[in-house]
Amino acid sequence: LWCSGIGVRDTKLVRIALGANPPQTCKAEVYVPPPDKMPLPGSGGVAIDSNGLVWQNWRGAHQMLSFDRRKCKVLNGPNATGQHCPEGWTVYTKPGPTFQGGPDYSSTDMLYMTEIDRDNTLGLGKDVVLSGDVNADSFFVVMPQGGRMATLTLRVP
């Protein structure tokens, strides 16, 4: 089970393992993106693809992050500090305008909710990641097989 807060300062991604007798046996692992990969604070929706890759959009920024726990060298113990797995994070930045005079990550658009097309319904490939653009008639799409990104525009009469 993966979860994340959606508040302004929420930057943590949490994995919960239930154990044999939950909630007494539950264990939590906390992961935080490294500072060089962390966009504007405010995590959004979480979705997991069929390979176990965790995807998360960031509100206020135009970035989608993926997290691959299989790349982590440390999973628990005293060295599991939250930022103990920088190698697990990948950042995908949505092209587009930013606020004049603002930092590069300040987008004029905001990504909202994250969905996975596990069954290739769109014809773009299995496990394509979609996030809705709040201020546009489009979806930001990440195709993890090749690391490509695209914008799907939804035309409504």
PDB file of C-alpha atoms in Angstrom, residues 43-130:
ATOM      1  CA  SER A  43       2.623  16.269  -3.560  1.00  0.00           C
ATOM      2  CA  GLY A  44      -0.477  15.155  -5.411  1.00  0.00           C
ATOM      3  CA  GLY A  45      -1.997  11.886  -6.491  1.00  0.00           C
ATOM      4  CA  VAL A  46      -0.232   8.525  -6.243  1.00  0.00           C
ATOM      5  CA  ALA A  47      -0.622   5.672  -8.725  1.00  0.00           C
ATOM      6  CA  ILE A  48       1.245   2.373  -9.112  1.00  0.00           C
ATOM      7  CA  ASP A  49       1.828   0.704 -12.464  1.00  0.00           C
ATOM      8  CA  SER A  50       1.846  -3.048 -13.132  1.00  0.00           C
ATOM      9  CA  ASN A  51       5.627  -3.195 -12.543  1.00  0.00           C
ATOM     10  CA  GLY A  52       5.372  -1.680  -9.065  1.00  0.00           C
ATOM     11  CA  LEU A  53       6.696   1.721 -10.162  1.00  0.00           C
ATOM     12  CA  VAL A  54       5.118   4.483  -8.071  1.00  0.00           C
ATOM     13  CA  TRP A  55       4.077   7.707  -9.837  1.00  0.00           C
ATOM     14  CA  GLN A  56       3.280  11.011  -8.195  1.00  0.00           C
ATOM     15  CA  ASN A  57       2.385  14.418  -9.582  1.00  0.00           C
ATOM     16  CA  TRP A  58       3.378  17.608  -7.771  1.00  0.00           C
ATOM     17  CA  ARG A  59       0.925  20.468  -7.371  1.00  0.00           C
ATOM     18  CA  GLY A  60       2.177  23.939  -8.199  1.00  0.00           C
ATOM     19  CA  ALA A  61       4.951  22.466 -10.297  1.00  0.00           C
ATOM     20  CA  HIS A  62       4.796  20.925 -13.718  1.00  0.00           C
ATOM     21  CA  GLN A  63       6.592  17.745 -12.768  1.00  0.00           C
ATOM     22  CA  MET A  64       5.797  14.064 -12.461  1.00  0.00           C
ATOM     23  CA  LEU A  65       8.071  11.891 -10.343  1.00  0.00           C
ATOM     24  CA  SER A  66       8.476   8.149 -10.506  1.00  0.00           C
ATOM     25  CA  PHE A  67       9.886   6.081  -7.669  1.00  0.00           C
ATOM     26  CA  ASP A  68      11.358   2.604  -8.124  1.00  0.00           C
ATOM     27  CA  ARG A  69      11.854   0.936  -4.736  1.00  0.00           C
ATOM     28  CA  ARG A  70      13.777  -1.918  -6.404  1.00  0.00           C
ATOM     29  CA  LYS A  71      16.697   0.486  -6.954  1.00  0.00           C
ATOM     30  CA  CYS A  72      17.066   1.225  -3.224  1.00  0.00           C
ATOM     31  CA  LYS A  73      20.169  -0.076  -1.485  1.00  0.00           C
ATOM     32  CA  VAL A  74      18.680   0.596   1.978  1.00  0.00           C
ATOM     33  CA  LEU A  75      15.048  -0.218   2.841  1.00  0.00           C
ATOM     34  CA  ASN A  76      15.047  -0.099   6.649  1.00  0.00           C
ATOM     35  CA  GLY A  77      17.226   0.309   9.698  1.00  0.00           C
ATOM     36  CA  PRO A  78      19.069   3.322  11.120  1.00  0.00           C
ATOM     37  CA  ASN A  79      20.143   4.541   7.669  1.00  0.00           C
ATOM     38  CA  ALA A  80      16.558   4.701   6.398  1.00  0.00           C
ATOM     39  CA  THR A  81      16.157   8.439   6.975  1.00  0.00           C
ATOM     40  CA  GLY A  82      13.628   9.252   4.251  1.00  0.00           C
ATOM     41  CA  GLN A  83      16.238  10.503   1.793  1.00  0.00           C
ATOM     42  CA  HIS A  84      18.068   7.178   1.760  1.00  0.00           C
ATOM     43  CA  CYS A  85      17.150   6.197  -1.817  1.00  0.00           C
ATOM     44  CA  PRO A  86      18.018   9.029  -4.250  1.00  0.00           C
ATOM     45  CA  GLU A  87      18.657   6.463  -6.977  1.00  0.00           C
ATOM     46  CA  GLY A  88      14.989   5.437  -6.952  1.00  0.00           C
ATOM     47  CA  TRP A  89      13.630   8.813  -8.132  1.00  0.00           C
ATOM     48  CA  THR A  90      13.190  10.036 -11.711  1.00  0.00           C
ATOM     49  CA  VAL A  91      11.769  13.454 -12.624  1.00  0.00           C
ATOM     50  CA  TYR A  92       9.715  14.191 -15.744  1.00  0.00           C
ATOM     51  CA  THR A  93       9.160  17.911 -16.382  1.00  0.00           C
ATOM     52  CA  LYS A  94       6.170  19.004 -18.433  1.00  0.00           C
ATOM     53  CA  PRO A  95       7.158  21.586 -21.025  1.00  0.00           C
ATOM     54  CA  GLY A  96       5.267  24.841 -20.869  1.00  0.00           C
ATOM     55  CA  PRO A  97       5.261  28.416 -19.648  1.00  0.00           C
ATOM     56  CA  THR A  98       6.274  29.475 -16.158  1.00  0.00           C
ATOM     57  CA  PHE A  99       5.437  32.614 -14.221  1.00  0.00           C
ATOM     58  CA  GLN A 100       7.512  35.606 -15.276  1.00  0.00           C
ATOM     59  CA  GLY A 101      10.303  36.165 -12.780  1.00  0.00           C
ATOM     60  CA  GLY A 102       9.511  32.934 -10.958  1.00  0.00           C
ATOM     61  CA  PRO A 103      11.713  29.881 -10.510  1.00  0.00           C
ATOM     62  CA  ASP A 104      11.908  27.336 -13.342  1.00  0.00           C
ATOM     63  CA  TYR A 105       9.586  24.922 -11.546  1.00  0.00           C
ATOM     64  CA  SER A 106       6.753  27.453 -11.118  1.00  0.00           C
ATOM     65  CA  SER A 107       4.280  26.462 -13.780  1.00  0.00           C
ATOM     66  CA  THR A 108       1.318  28.438 -15.036  1.00  0.00           C
ATOM     67  CA  ASP A 109      -0.474  25.114 -15.001  1.00  0.00           C
ATOM     68  CA  MET A 110      -0.920  22.520 -12.297  1.00  0.00           C
ATOM     69  CA  LEU A 111      -1.005  18.749 -12.649  1.00  0.00           C
ATOM     70  CA  TYR A 112      -3.918  17.150 -10.848  1.00  0.00           C
ATOM     71  CA  MET A 113      -4.452  13.470 -10.094  1.00  0.00           C
ATOM     72  CA  THR A 114      -2.430  10.645 -11.584  1.00  0.00           C
ATOM     73  CA  GLU A 115      -3.823   7.699 -13.527  1.00  0.00           C
ATOM     74  CA  ILE A 116      -2.187   4.671 -15.156  1.00  0.00           C
ATOM     75  CA  ASP A 117      -3.357   3.189 -18.469  1.00  0.00           C
ATOM     76  CA  ARG A 118      -2.433  -0.402 -17.545  1.00  0.00           C
ATOM     77  CA  ASP A 119      -4.283  -1.970 -20.474  1.00  0.00           C
ATOM     78  CA  ASN A 120      -3.088   0.300 -23.324  1.00  0.00           C
ATOM     79  CA  THR A 121      -6.587   1.701 -23.801  1.00  0.00           C
ATOM     80  CA  LEU A 122      -5.173   4.860 -25.409  1.00  0.00           C
ATOM     81  CA  GLY A 123      -2.914   2.905 -27.764  1.00  0.00           C
ATOM     82  CA  LEU A 124       0.223   4.609 -26.401  1.00  0.00           C
ATOM     83  CA  GLY A 125       1.590   1.540 -24.614  1.00  0.00           C
ATOM     84  CA  LYS A 126       1.105  -0.367 -21.385  1.00  0.00           C
ATOM     85  CA  ASP A 127       1.436   1.554 -18.108  1.00  0.00           C
ATOM     86  CA  VAL A 128       1.305   5.022 -19.673  1.00  0.00           C
ATOM     87  CA  VAL A 129       0.944   7.664 -16.950  1.00  0.00           C
ATOM     88  CA  LEU A 130      -1.589  10.505 -17.260  1.00  0.00           C
TER      89      LEU A 130
END
